[in-house]
Amino acid sequence: WNNFVGRIPVGLSACQFLQIISLSENAFTDVVPTWLDKLSNLRSLALGGNNIFGSIPIQLINITGLQELDLSNNKLEGQILPEFGKMKQLQYLELSDNELTGLVPASIGNLSDLSFLMLDTNMLNGSIPLAFGNLGSLQRLSFGWNHFEGGLEFLGALSNCRQLSYLNMESNSYSGSLPDYIGNLSKLLVTFVAGENNLIGGLPASVSNLTSL
């Protein structure tokens, strides 16, 4: 953490062997640079906690070895690109605390190595794609404080995510009652947050299956 200001230096594009860029918690004011795709060896990109604005550039998908991407706590807007589903090495995706809108693309479900997905505090809508059930490595999923709505069928799909230990769907507009199949979620689940929605009814008895809660 420092107080660096200005733009992210374009000279970094010449550092062909660079594997990690960690510039989080500064005061950079810039867009996400499109020249980042020149860094073919980049494994981790952390720009969280700056004044990064604009949309997430499609050029990021050209960094085929990228494993960690943190763009949280910025001023990013626009949609999460369906092309993100091509970033097969991605393990950590943190997009919380921005101004992202639209639907979460089902193609995210193609990221078989993804273990952490954080989408909190944006303006995303629709529902969580059933394709998230394909995320066999997923440990932590958080999408609170958005505008998600509709039914809870995605909870059934998430029962395929046997490594899931943290699930936060707080402060959205989901309705209905918690389904019995909530008890099919991972037995590793330690935290499940669903407050400040429009849920009704009682807790299903199957909750007792979640013995790590």
XYZ file of N, CA, C and O in Angstrom:
852
model
N 0.844 -1.189 0.000
C 0.000 0.000 0.000
C 0.878 1.236 0.000
O 1.734 1.412 0.859
N 0.641 2.128 -0.957
C 1.361 3.393 -1.037
C 0.383 4.468 -1.464
O -0.835 4.309 -1.315
N 0.898 5.521 -2.012
C 0.046 6.587 -2.504
C 0.517 7.025 -3.885
O 0.591 8.215 -4.180
N 0.873 6.037 -4.709
C 1.257 6.338 -6.081
C 0.072 6.938 -6.829
O -1.070 6.505 -6.667
N 0.354 7.919 -7.673
C -0.698 8.607 -8.424
C -0.369 8.566 -9.912
O 0.653 8.044 -10.329
N -1.260 9.147 -10.699
C -1.042 9.211 -12.138
C -1.508 7.956 -12.841
O -2.350 7.200 -12.332
N -0.941 7.723 -14.003
C -1.328 6.568 -14.808
C -0.399 5.390 -14.527
O 0.713 5.559 -14.025
N -0.864 4.212 -14.850
C -0.026 3.025 -14.723
C 1.028 3.089 -15.820
O 0.703 3.226 -17.001
N 2.319 3.042 -15.471
C 3.379 3.323 -16.455
C 3.406 2.322 -17.604
O 3.532 1.116 -17.398
N 3.316 2.856 -18.814
C 3.300 2.023 -20.010
C 4.634 1.308 -20.212
O 4.702 0.281 -20.901
N 5.683 1.808 -19.588
C 6.983 1.164 -19.709
C 6.996 -0.264 -19.212
O 7.859 -1.063 -19.609
N 6.040 -0.618 -18.367
C 5.954 -2.000 -17.886
C 5.698 -2.987 -19.019
O 5.993 -4.172 -18.896
N 5.159 -2.484 -20.129
C 4.849 -3.365 -21.258
C 6.108 -3.965 -21.872
O 6.045 -4.955 -22.604
N 7.266 -3.370 -21.581
C 8.534 -3.883 -22.101
C 9.130 -4.982 -21.222
O 10.118 -5.608 -21.602
N 8.519 -5.217 -20.077
C 9.054 -6.207 -19.119
C 8.478 -7.578 -19.456
O 7.542 -8.056 -18.797
N 9.042 -8.189 -20.472
C 8.449 -9.387 -21.050
C 8.417 -10.593 -20.111
O 7.645 -11.525 -20.329
N 9.257 -10.587 -19.076
C 9.306 -11.727 -18.167
C 8.530 -11.480 -16.872
O 8.550 -12.320 -15.973
N 7.833 -10.359 -16.817
C 7.085 -9.996 -15.623
C 5.968 -11.004 -15.366
O 5.178 -11.319 -16.247
N 5.907 -11.502 -14.141
C 4.883 -12.480 -13.779
C 3.832 -11.919 -12.827
O 2.700 -12.398 -12.823
N 4.189 -10.928 -12.039
C 3.274 -10.373 -11.040
C 3.279 -8.851 -11.128
O 4.339 -8.223 -11.091
N 2.092 -8.260 -11.248
C 1.912 -6.823 -11.095
C 0.966 -6.614 -9.927
O -0.200 -7.015 -9.979
N 1.484 -6.017 -8.864
C 0.692 -5.766 -7.664
C 0.758 -4.280 -7.330
O 1.724 -3.806 -6.739
N -0.270 -3.555 -7.726
C -0.331 -2.101 -7.535
C -1.579 -1.699 -6.758
O -2.036 -0.559 -6.843
N -2.127 -2.616 -5.984
C -3.357 -2.353 -5.245
C -3.161 -1.307 -4.163
O -2.050 -1.092 -3.670
N -4.281 -0.670 -3.794
C -4.338 0.294 -2.699
C -3.372 1.451 -2.901
O -2.543 1.764 -2.057
N -3.504 2.068 -4.065
C -2.787 3.295 -4.370
C -3.788 4.327 -4.865
O -4.976 4.249 -4.524
N -3.338 5.291 -5.635
C -4.237 6.323 -6.149
C -4.035 6.519 -7.652
O -4.135 7.630 -8.162
N -3.716 5.415 -8.343
C -3.599 5.483 -9.792
C -4.950 5.857 -10.394
O -5.997 5.362 -9.965
N -4.920 6.718 -11.391
C -6.122 7.102 -12.127
C -5.893 6.750 -13.589
O -5.067 7.372 -14.266
N -6.594 5.740 -14.056
C -6.324 5.223 -15.398
C -7.434 4.254 -15.766
O -8.279 3.890 -14.937
N -7.441 3.818 -17.006
C -8.223 2.664 -17.415
C -7.368 1.414 -17.198
O -6.179 1.504 -16.903
N -7.963 0.242 -17.312
C -7.166 -0.979 -17.315
C -6.384 -0.995 -18.620
O -6.980 -1.004 -19.702
N -5.063 -0.956 -18.575
C -4.288 -0.793 -19.815
C -4.470 -1.966 -20.780
O -4.403 -3.135 -20.376
N -4.681 -1.648 -22.040
C -4.805 -2.705 -23.053
C -3.454 -3.330 -23.384
O -3.405 -4.455 -23.879
N -2.358 -2.612 -23.076
C -1.032 -3.154 -23.382
C -0.646 -4.305 -22.463
O 0.371 -4.974 -22.680
N -1.441 -4.582 -21.462
C -1.133 -5.695 -20.569
C -1.060 -7.028 -21.309
O -0.368 -7.952 -20.875
N -1.749 -7.120 -22.446
C -1.735 -8.399 -23.174
C -0.397 -8.686 -23.842
O -0.187 -9.773 -24.386
N 0.536 -7.719 -23.774
C 1.885 -7.970 -24.271
C 2.717 -8.780 -23.279
O 3.787 -9.286 -23.629
N 2.219 -8.878 -22.046
C 2.967 -9.553 -20.980
C 2.523 -11.016 -20.920
O 1.711 -11.412 -20.081
N 3.069 -11.806 -21.798
C 2.605 -13.185 -21.962
C 2.932 -14.073 -20.768
O 2.347 -15.156 -20.622
N 3.852 -13.639 -19.895
C 4.220 -14.435 -18.727
C 3.489 -14.009 -17.459
O 3.730 -14.580 -16.385
N 2.586 -13.057 -17.581
C 1.900 -12.530 -16.408
C 0.989 -13.592 -15.795
O 0.189 -14.220 -16.484
N 1.134 -13.778 -14.477
C 0.323 -14.763 -13.756
C -0.639 -14.097 -12.780
O -1.682 -14.658 -12.477
N -0.279 -12.897 -12.289
C -1.110 -12.234 -11.291
C -1.168 -10.738 -11.576
O -0.130 -10.097 -11.750
N -2.385 -10.194 -11.626
C -2.594 -8.768 -11.855
C -3.508 -8.234 -10.771
O -4.673 -8.656 -10.662
N -2.987 -7.339 -9.941
C -3.755 -6.767 -8.838
C -3.743 -5.246 -8.945
O -2.713 -4.607 -8.739
N -4.905 -4.688 -9.281
C -5.063 -3.235 -9.402
C -6.164 -2.721 -8.484
O -6.645 -1.604 -8.656
N -6.568 -3.516 -7.517
C -7.661 -3.130 -6.631
C -7.358 -1.896 -5.810
O -6.206 -1.589 -5.490
N -8.408 -1.166 -5.450
C -8.249 -0.033 -4.561
C -7.542 1.150 -5.170
O -6.726 1.801 -4.514
N -7.859 1.457 -6.432
C -7.329 2.634 -7.100
C -8.490 3.452 -7.664
O -9.625 3.345 -7.175
N -8.223 4.244 -8.662
C -9.265 5.009 -9.354
C -9.328 4.552 -10.810
O -9.292 5.363 -11.734
N -9.387 3.243 -10.982
C -9.448 2.669 -12.326
C -10.883 2.771 -12.835
O -11.826 2.362 -12.151
N -11.049 3.314 -14.022
C -12.388 3.571 -14.560
C -12.517 2.963 -15.951
O -11.590 2.343 -16.472
N -13.687 3.152 -16.549
C -13.935 2.578 -17.867
C -14.399 1.140 -17.760
O -14.830 0.677 -16.698
N -14.310 0.419 -18.849
C -14.759 -0.973 -18.880
C -13.560 -1.918 -18.791
O -12.409 -1.501 -18.924
N -13.848 -3.192 -18.554
C -12.794 -4.201 -18.515
C -12.440 -4.561 -19.960
O -13.290 -5.028 -20.703
N -11.207 -4.340 -20.375
C -10.865 -4.528 -21.792
C -10.808 -6.005 -22.179
O -10.334 -6.850 -21.415
N -11.266 -6.290 -23.381
C -11.265 -7.657 -23.869
C -9.851 -8.190 -24.056
O -9.619 -9.404 -24.062
N -8.882 -7.294 -24.176
C -7.495 -7.721 -24.388
C -6.969 -8.597 -23.247
O -6.015 -9.360 -23.436
N -7.585 -8.513 -22.072
C -7.109 -9.326 -20.951
C -7.189 -10.816 -21.238
O -6.415 -11.598 -20.684
N -8.112 -11.226 -22.100
C -8.241 -12.663 -22.365
C -7.034 -13.206 -23.119
O -6.840 -14.427 -23.176
N -6.213 -12.310 -23.683
C -5.009 -12.750 -24.396
C -3.878 -13.127 -23.445
O -2.881 -13.710 -23.878
N -4.034 -12.803 -22.159
C -3.026 -13.212 -21.165
C -3.414 -14.617 -20.711
O -4.033 -14.823 -19.669
N -3.056 -15.580 -21.493
C -3.619 -16.927 -21.349
C -3.170 -17.636 -20.078
O -3.828 -18.584 -19.636
N -2.063 -17.190 -19.475
C -1.586 -17.832 -18.261
C -2.016 -17.140 -16.985
O -1.587 -17.532 -15.883
N -2.892 -16.136 -17.095
C -3.282 -15.364 -15.917
C -4.061 -16.235 -14.933
O -5.048 -16.875 -15.295
N -3.607 -16.242 -13.685
C -4.235 -17.051 -12.645
C -5.006 -16.212 -11.629
O -5.979 -16.700 -11.051
N -4.565 -14.985 -11.408
C -5.206 -14.121 -10.418
C -5.475 -12.751 -11.029
O -4.564 -12.141 -11.590
N -6.723 -12.288 -10.869
C -7.105 -10.975 -11.384
C -7.927 -10.258 -10.325
O -9.009 -10.716 -9.941
N -7.392 -9.145 -9.819
C -8.069 -8.348 -8.801
C -8.240 -6.924 -9.325
O -7.275 -6.172 -9.450
N -9.488 -6.566 -9.628
C -9.828 -5.224 -10.082
C -10.823 -4.566 -9.125
O -11.516 -3.622 -9.491
N -10.887 -5.046 -7.903
C -11.891 -4.606 -6.945
C -11.686 -3.169 -6.488
O -10.600 -2.600 -6.604
N -12.771 -2.607 -5.956
C -12.725 -1.281 -5.320
C -12.164 -0.218 -6.254
O -11.237 0.511 -5.925
N -12.763 -0.158 -7.433
C -12.431 0.858 -8.418
C -13.724 1.487 -8.927
O -14.746 1.473 -8.212
N -13.682 2.014 -10.125
C -14.866 2.666 -10.701
C -15.197 2.055 -12.057
O -15.671 2.744 -12.964
N -14.971 0.777 -12.188
C -15.216 0.101 -13.456
C -16.712 -0.004 -13.729
O -17.513 -0.212 -12.816
N -17.066 0.129 -14.995
C -18.468 0.044 -15.392
C -18.588 -0.858 -16.608
O -17.600 -1.400 -17.102
N -19.822 -1.003 -17.079
C -20.047 -1.910 -18.197
C -20.281 -3.332 -17.712
O -20.522 -3.572 -16.530
N -20.200 -4.272 -18.627
C -20.550 -5.650 -18.328
C -19.318 -6.528 -18.148
O -18.220 -6.184 -18.591
N -19.528 -7.651 -17.477
C -18.505 -8.691 -17.414
C -18.550 -9.436 -18.744
O -19.579 -9.977 -19.130
N -17.455 -9.451 -19.443
C -17.444 -9.978 -20.801
C -17.597 -11.500 -20.821
O -16.957 -12.202 -20.030
N -18.420 -12.034 -21.719
C -18.514 -13.489 -21.864
C -17.166 -14.128 -22.186
O -16.921 -15.287 -21.831
N -16.276 -13.354 -22.820
C -14.962 -13.883 -23.200
C -14.099 -14.263 -21.993
O -13.112 -14.976 -22.132
N -14.472 -13.798 -20.813
C -13.749 -14.203 -19.609
C -13.713 -15.724 -19.474
O -12.796 -16.282 -18.866
N -14.706 -16.376 -20.026
C -14.771 -17.825 -19.951
C -13.658 -18.533 -20.693
O -13.510 -19.766 -20.567
N -12.848 -17.786 -21.447
C -11.724 -18.374 -22.171
C -10.430 -18.345 -21.362
O -9.421 -18.899 -21.806
N -10.461 -17.714 -20.193
C -9.243 -17.574 -19.374
C -9.100 -18.820 -18.495
O -9.336 -18.799 -17.283
N -8.704 -19.901 -19.104
C -8.789 -21.228 -18.506
C -7.914 -21.415 -17.275
O -8.152 -22.318 -16.468
N -6.881 -20.582 -17.110
C -5.978 -20.738 -15.979
C -6.437 -19.942 -14.751
O -5.837 -20.063 -13.680
N -7.498 -19.164 -14.898
C -7.902 -18.249 -13.836
C -8.370 -19.013 -12.595
O -9.225 -19.893 -12.674
N -7.784 -18.647 -11.452
C -8.129 -19.266 -10.181
C -8.792 -18.278 -9.215
O -9.539 -18.698 -8.327
N -8.509 -17.009 -9.399
C -8.968 -15.983 -8.462
C -9.478 -14.794 -9.273
O -8.720 -14.198 -10.044
N -10.743 -14.450 -9.108
C -11.344 -13.329 -9.837
C -12.094 -12.460 -8.842
O -13.103 -12.876 -8.251
N -11.610 -11.255 -8.638
C -12.151 -10.322 -7.653
C -12.562 -9.030 -8.352
O -11.718 -8.260 -8.830
N -13.890 -8.836 -8.470
C -14.441 -7.676 -9.168
C -15.362 -6.853 -8.273
O -16.112 -6.010 -8.768
N -15.308 -7.054 -6.973
C -16.209 -6.381 -6.044
C -15.991 -4.872 -6.019
O -14.938 -4.370 -6.394
N -17.020 -4.182 -5.556
C -16.950 -2.736 -5.304
C -16.582 -1.949 -6.554
O -15.622 -1.184 -6.576
N -17.370 -2.155 -7.589
C -17.272 -1.375 -8.813
C -18.677 -0.923 -9.208
O -19.580 -0.874 -8.356
N -18.854 -0.612 -10.460
C -20.162 -0.170 -10.958
C -20.573 -1.027 -12.160
O -21.168 -0.539 -13.117
N -20.237 -2.302 -12.091
C -20.529 -3.216 -13.186
C -22.034 -3.489 -13.271
O -22.718 -3.587 -12.248
N -22.527 -3.633 -14.493
C -23.958 -3.828 -14.721
C -24.183 -5.055 -15.599
O -23.247 -5.660 -16.116
N -25.457 -5.390 -15.779
C -25.816 -6.467 -16.685
C -25.772 -7.841 -16.036
O -25.706 -7.982 -14.808
N -25.811 -8.859 -16.876
C -25.856 -10.248 -16.430
C -24.456 -10.796 -16.211
O -23.502 -10.354 -16.847
N -24.368 -11.780 -15.338
C -23.123 -12.530 -15.194
C -23.119 -13.597 -16.290
O -24.044 -14.403 -16.364
N -22.115 -13.614 -17.154
C -22.131 -14.564 -18.277
C -21.997 -16.013 -17.825
O -21.196 -16.328 -16.935
N -22.766 -16.879 -18.454
C -22.703 -18.302 -18.136
C -21.337 -18.889 -18.446
O -20.940 -19.906 -17.862
N -20.591 -18.245 -19.341
C -19.279 -18.761 -19.742
C -18.291 -18.805 -18.577
O -17.288 -19.536 -18.645
N -18.570 -18.061 -17.494
C -17.705 -18.146 -16.307
C -17.672 -19.592 -15.805
O -16.692 -20.041 -15.207
N -18.722 -20.315 -16.062
C -18.780 -21.718 -15.656
C -17.766 -22.600 -16.354
O -17.603 -23.771 -15.970
N -17.083 -22.081 -17.362
C -16.043 -22.853 -18.057
C -14.706 -22.836 -17.324
O -13.789 -23.564 -17.706
N -14.590 -22.009 -16.282
C -13.306 -21.820 -15.606
C -13.125 -22.896 -14.535
O -13.343 -22.665 -13.343
N -12.695 -24.050 -14.956
C -12.671 -25.222 -14.074
C -11.690 -25.091 -12.921
O -11.809 -25.801 -11.918
N -10.700 -24.178 -13.011
C -9.726 -23.994 -11.938
C -10.106 -22.875 -10.978
O -9.401 -22.640 -9.993
N -11.222 -22.183 -11.248
C -11.592 -21.016 -10.449
C -11.982 -21.441 -9.033
O -12.874 -22.269 -8.844
N -11.318 -20.848 -8.043
C -11.633 -21.185 -6.657
C -12.231 -20.006 -5.888
O -12.952 -20.221 -4.915
N -11.930 -18.772 -6.299
C -12.460 -17.591 -5.625
C -13.114 -16.683 -6.664
O -12.458 -16.255 -7.616
N -14.412 -16.358 -6.443
C -15.137 -15.463 -7.332
C -15.919 -14.474 -6.478
O -16.850 -14.842 -5.751
N -15.531 -13.206 -6.567
C -16.111 -12.165 -5.739
C -16.714 -11.079 -6.634
O -16.003 -10.421 -7.400
N -18.023 -10.897 -6.506
C -18.754 -9.952 -7.360
C -19.561 -8.943 -6.539
O -20.401 -8.236 -7.091
N -19.291 -8.844 -5.247
C -20.094 -8.004 -4.351
C -20.125 -6.535 -4.771
O -19.192 -6.021 -5.386
N -21.211 -5.879 -4.390
C -21.320 -4.423 -4.453
C -21.053 -3.889 -5.852
O -20.130 -3.118 -6.111
N -21.884 -4.338 -6.756
C -21.949 -3.797 -8.104
C -23.416 -3.510 -8.411
O -24.226 -3.345 -7.480
N -23.765 -3.466 -9.679
C -25.166 -3.279 -10.077
C -25.579 -4.388 -11.041
O -26.302 -4.172 -12.005
N -25.089 -5.580 -10.765
C -25.379 -6.736 -11.607
C -26.814 -7.195 -11.382
O -27.362 -7.063 -10.281
N -27.427 -7.765 -12.421
C -28.817 -8.203 -12.293
C -29.023 -9.585 -12.911
O -28.064 -10.263 -13.266
N -30.276 -9.983 -13.029
C -30.572 -11.331 -13.507
C -30.396 -12.328 -12.373
O -30.770 -12.054 -11.233
N -29.826 -13.479 -12.683
C -29.568 -14.470 -11.653
C -28.207 -15.103 -11.881
O -27.547 -14.841 -12.887
N -27.797 -15.929 -10.948
C -26.517 -16.619 -11.064
C -26.691 -17.781 -12.045
O -27.614 -18.598 -11.897
N -25.840 -17.890 -13.050
C -26.002 -18.932 -14.073
C -25.905 -20.341 -13.489
O -25.078 -20.617 -12.610
N -26.742 -21.235 -13.981
C -26.679 -22.631 -13.559
C -25.343 -23.255 -13.930
O -24.908 -24.227 -13.295
N -24.675 -22.679 -14.923
C -23.372 -23.189 -15.351
C -22.316 -23.082 -14.256
O -21.277 -23.738 -14.333
N -22.593 -22.297 -13.208
C -21.649 -22.225 -12.094
C -21.502 -23.582 -11.410
O -20.537 -23.809 -10.682
N -22.443 -24.464 -11.631
C -22.334 -25.815 -11.100
C -21.165 -26.586 -11.676
O -20.799 -27.641 -11.146
N -20.569 -26.072 -12.751
C -19.401 -26.720 -13.363
C -18.093 -26.326 -12.691
O -17.040 -26.864 -13.046
N -18.147 -25.400 -11.740
C -16.935 -24.875 -11.113
C -16.511 -25.805 -9.973
O -16.691 -25.516 -8.783
N -15.920 -26.897 -10.336
C -15.588 -27.932 -9.369
C -14.546 -27.528 -8.351
O -14.436 -28.149 -7.292
N -13.754 -26.489 -8.637
C -12.716 -26.037 -7.714
C -13.173 -24.881 -6.832
O -12.412 -24.413 -5.987
N -14.412 -24.427 -7.014
C -14.878 -23.211 -6.342
C -14.939 -23.402 -4.825
O -15.566 -24.334 -4.327
N -14.283 -22.486 -4.105
C -14.289 -22.501 -2.646
C -15.060 -21.320 -2.057
O -15.674 -21.450 -1.000
N -14.999 -20.205 -2.731
C -15.598 -18.984 -2.174
C -16.356 -18.250 -3.281
O -15.764 -17.889 -4.305
N -17.651 -18.022 -3.070
C -18.496 -17.321 -4.031
C -19.285 -16.257 -3.284
O -20.020 -16.555 -2.339
N -19.142 -15.012 -3.716
C -19.820 -13.913 -3.043
C -20.356 -12.936 -4.080
O -19.609 -12.458 -4.939
N -21.660 -12.665 -4.011
C -22.278 -11.746 -4.970
C -23.337 -10.885 -4.281
O -24.340 -10.516 -4.869
N -23.092 -10.558 -3.012
C -24.022 -9.717 -2.273
C -24.056 -8.286 -2.776
O -23.173 -7.832 -3.490
N -25.124 -7.588 -2.373
C -25.263 -6.153 -2.661
C -25.243 -5.866 -4.166
O -24.508 -5.036 -4.661
N -26.100 -6.605 -4.872
C -26.338 -6.378 -6.292
C -27.847 -6.311 -6.512
O -28.607 -6.012 -5.580
N -28.287 -6.592 -7.725
C -29.715 -6.563 -8.049
C -30.179 -7.915 -8.587
O -31.095 -7.975 -9.417
N -29.569 -8.998 -8.133
C -29.986 -10.325 -8.576
C -31.391 -10.620 -8.048
O -31.768 -10.194 -6.952
N -32.144 -11.386 -8.833
C -33.532 -11.664 -8.469
C -33.973 -12.991 -9.062
O -33.216 -13.667 -9.762
N -35.215 -13.341 -8.764
C -35.778 -14.572 -9.311
C -35.702 -15.730 -8.336
O -35.616 -15.556 -7.117
N -35.737 -16.944 -8.887
C -35.722 -18.147 -8.074
C -34.334 -18.527 -7.610
O -33.347 -17.851 -7.889
N -34.281 -19.645 -6.918
C -33.041 -20.087 -6.282
C -32.506 -21.376 -6.891
O -31.773 -22.121 -6.237
N -32.834 -21.617 -8.148
C -32.388 -22.848 -8.800
C -30.868 -22.984 -8.821
O -30.338 -24.097 -8.814
N -30.184 -21.865 -8.816
C -28.722 -21.921 -8.867
C -28.146 -22.634 -7.649
O -27.050 -23.194 -7.707
N -28.888 -22.630 -6.527
C -28.403 -23.334 -5.337
C -28.310 -24.835 -5.590
O -27.412 -25.508 -5.069
N -29.222 -25.342 -6.415
C -29.142 -26.749 -6.793
C -27.917 -27.027 -7.638
O -27.230 -28.040 -7.450
N -27.616 -26.112 -8.565
C -26.431 -26.286 -9.410
C -25.154 -26.222 -8.575
O -24.207 -26.986 -8.805
N -25.137 -25.337 -7.578
C -23.941 -25.188 -6.757
C -23.665 -26.411 -5.892
O -22.573 -26.538 -5.326
N -24.633 -27.327 -5.786
C -24.383 -28.552 -5.024
C -23.295 -29.400 -5.677
O -22.735 -30.300 -5.034
N -22.983 -29.113 -6.942
C -21.882 -29.819 -7.622
C -20.518 -29.273 -7.215
O -19.490 -29.889 -7.527
N -20.496 -28.135 -6.546
C -19.237 -27.492 -6.151
C -18.848 -28.016 -4.771
O -19.125 -27.391 -3.743
N -18.202 -29.155 -4.743
C -17.988 -29.873 -3.485
C -16.902 -29.259 -2.612
O -16.728 -29.679 -1.462
N -16.174 -28.247 -3.128
C -15.157 -27.559 -2.327
C -15.684 -26.258 -1.726
O -14.958 -25.576 -1.001
N -16.937 -25.912 -1.994
C -17.476 -24.607 -1.594
C -17.554 -24.496 -0.070
O -18.215 -25.309 0.588
N -16.909 -23.470 0.478
C -16.919 -23.261 1.921
C -17.548 -21.926 2.323
O -17.855 -21.730 3.502
N -17.738 -21.027 1.370
C -18.289 -19.700 1.670
C -19.225 -19.283 0.545
O -18.839 -19.291 -0.628
N -20.465 -18.916 0.902
C -21.456 -18.491 -0.078
C -22.214 -17.298 0.486
O -22.852 -17.393 1.539
N -22.136 -16.169 -0.216
C -22.793 -14.939 0.226
C -23.671 -14.402 -0.894
O -23.178 -14.023 -1.959
N -24.989 -14.371 -0.636
C -25.951 -13.816 -1.597
C -26.765 -12.692 -0.957
O -27.859 -12.364 -1.382
N -26.196 -12.063 0.051
C -26.870 -11.042 0.850
C -27.267 -9.829 0.021
O -26.616 -9.457 -0.951
N -28.370 -9.194 0.440
C -28.793 -7.898 -0.105
C -28.980 -7.928 -1.616
O -28.377 -7.161 -2.362
N -29.832 -8.848 -2.055
C -30.294 -8.883 -3.432
C -31.814 -8.882 -3.413
O -32.420 -8.410 -2.440
N -32.442 -9.372 -4.459
C -33.908 -9.358 -4.523
C -34.465 -10.744 -4.808
O -35.471 -10.895 -5.510
N -33.801 -11.764 -4.269
C -34.312 -13.122 -4.438
C -35.602 -13.300 -3.646
O -35.777 -12.716 -2.569
N -36.487 -14.139 -4.179
C -37.786 -14.348 -3.548
C -38.065 -15.842 -3.404
O -37.332 -16.683 -3.911
N -39.134 -16.140 -2.694
C -39.509 -17.530 -2.470
C -38.896 -18.069 -1.187
O -38.350 -17.322 -0.371
N -38.988 -19.366 -1.017
C -38.449 -20.009 0.177
C -37.194 -20.792 -0.165
O -36.979 -21.169 -1.320
N -36.375 -21.036 0.845
C -35.178 -21.839 0.629
C -35.587 -23.266 0.277
O -36.368 -23.884 1.002
N -35.079 -23.815 -0.817
C -35.475 -25.161 -1.254
C -34.819 -26.249 -0.418
O -33.762 -26.046 0.191
N -35.443 -27.420 -0.408
C -34.887 -28.560 0.328
C -33.488 -28.914 -0.145
O -32.649 -29.358 0.655
N -33.227 -28.716 -1.432
C -31.927 -29.135 -1.951
C -30.768 -28.248 -1.481
O -29.623 -28.501 -1.829
N -31.075 -27.253 -0.665
C -29.977 -26.501 -0.057
C -29.112 -27.434 0.793
O -27.913 -27.218 0.962
N -29.723 -28.499 1.276
C -28.979 -29.465 2.068
C -27.996 -30.289 1.270
O -27.200 -31.045 1.853
N -28.032 -30.147 -0.059
C -27.085 -30.854 -0.918
C -25.814 -30.067 -1.181
O -24.906 -30.562 -1.857
N -25.750 -28.843 -0.653
C -24.526 -28.059 -0.815
C -23.361 -28.758 -0.125
O -23.542 -29.665 0.681
N -22.180 -28.313 -0.444
C -20.959 -28.935 0.068
C -20.960 -29.050 1.595
O -21.335 -28.117 2.303
N -20.539 -30.178 2.091
C -20.408 -30.363 3.540
C -19.249 -29.545 4.103
O -19.074 -29.480 5.325
N -18.466 -28.933 3.232
C -17.395 -28.034 3.667
C -17.893 -26.609 3.894
O -17.129 -25.756 4.338
N -19.174 -26.360 3.594
C -19.719 -25.008 3.697
C -19.715 -24.551 5.160
O -20.373 -25.149 6.015
N -18.971 -23.483 5.412
C -18.841 -22.921 6.759
C -19.718 -21.683 6.930
O -20.268 -21.439 7.995
N -19.851 -20.908 5.860
C -20.589 -19.648 5.911
C -21.580 -19.570 4.768
O -21.211 -19.754 3.605
N -22.858 -19.310 5.116
C -23.901 -19.097 4.110
C -24.690 -17.869 4.550
O -25.359 -17.881 5.577
N -24.602 -16.788 3.753
C -25.246 -15.515 4.096
C -26.326 -15.224 3.054
O -26.037 -15.133 1.866
N -27.572 -15.075 3.515
C -28.682 -14.834 2.594
C -29.620 -13.740 3.093
O -30.741 -13.615 2.610
N -29.161 -12.936 4.033
C -30.001 -11.887 4.597
C -30.334 -10.781 3.606
O -29.717 -10.647 2.562
N -31.364 -10.015 3.952
C -31.769 -8.844 3.168
C -32.120 -9.199 1.730
O -31.700 -8.539 0.781
N -32.894 -10.276 1.590
C -33.544 -10.610 0.333
C -35.050 -10.569 0.577
O -35.512 -9.902 1.505
N -35.818 -11.244 -0.252
C -37.269 -11.310 -0.067
C -37.702 -12.749 0.170
O -38.741 -13.190 -0.324
N -36.905 -13.474 0.926
C -37.182 -14.882 1.177
C -38.278 -15.038 2.229
O -38.402 -14.224 3.143
N -39.052 -16.115 2.096
C -40.169 -16.370 3.012
C -40.119 -17.826 3.469
O -39.289 -18.618 3.008
N -41.030 -18.182 4.349
C -41.136 -19.563 4.796
C -40.120 -19.899 5.872
O -39.450 -19.025 6.433
N -40.015 -21.197 6.135
C -39.116 -21.657 7.181
C -37.829 -22.224 6.613
O -37.642 -22.313 5.400
N -36.944 -22.609 7.514
C -35.709 -23.255 7.105
C -35.985 -24.729 6.852
O -36.568 -25.404 7.699
N -35.573 -25.249 5.695
C -35.793 -26.670 5.420
C -34.970 -27.549 6.364
O -33.856 -27.186 6.757
N -35.524 -28.693 6.707
C -34.840 -29.606 7.616
C -33.504 -30.070 7.060
O -32.595 -30.426 7.815
N -33.359 -30.039 5.737
C -32.125 -30.513 5.106
C -30.919 -29.670 5.459
O -29.784 -30.085 5.222
N -31.150 -28.492 6.044
C -30.020 -27.658 6.483
C -29.129 -28.437 7.455
O -27.917 -28.207 7.529
N -29.715 -29.390 8.153
C -28.935 -30.174 9.107
C -27.860 -31.013 8.439
O -26.939 -31.512 9.106
N -27.946 -31.178 7.096
C -26.915 -31.911 6.367
C -25.614 -31.117 6.278
O -24.543 -31.685 6.037
N -25.715 -29.799 6.466
C -24.551 -28.920 6.300
C -23.820 -28.848 7.630
O -23.882 -27.856 8.368
N -23.103 -29.875 7.931
C -22.582 -30.071 9.283
C -21.415 -29.153 9.625
O -20.973 -29.119 10.777
N -20.872 -28.411 8.656
C -19.770 -27.488 8.947
C -20.256 -26.072 9.226
O -19.444 -25.209 9.574
N -21.544 -25.831 9.056
C -22.069 -24.484 9.298
C -21.941 -24.112 10.783
O -22.148 -24.955 11.660
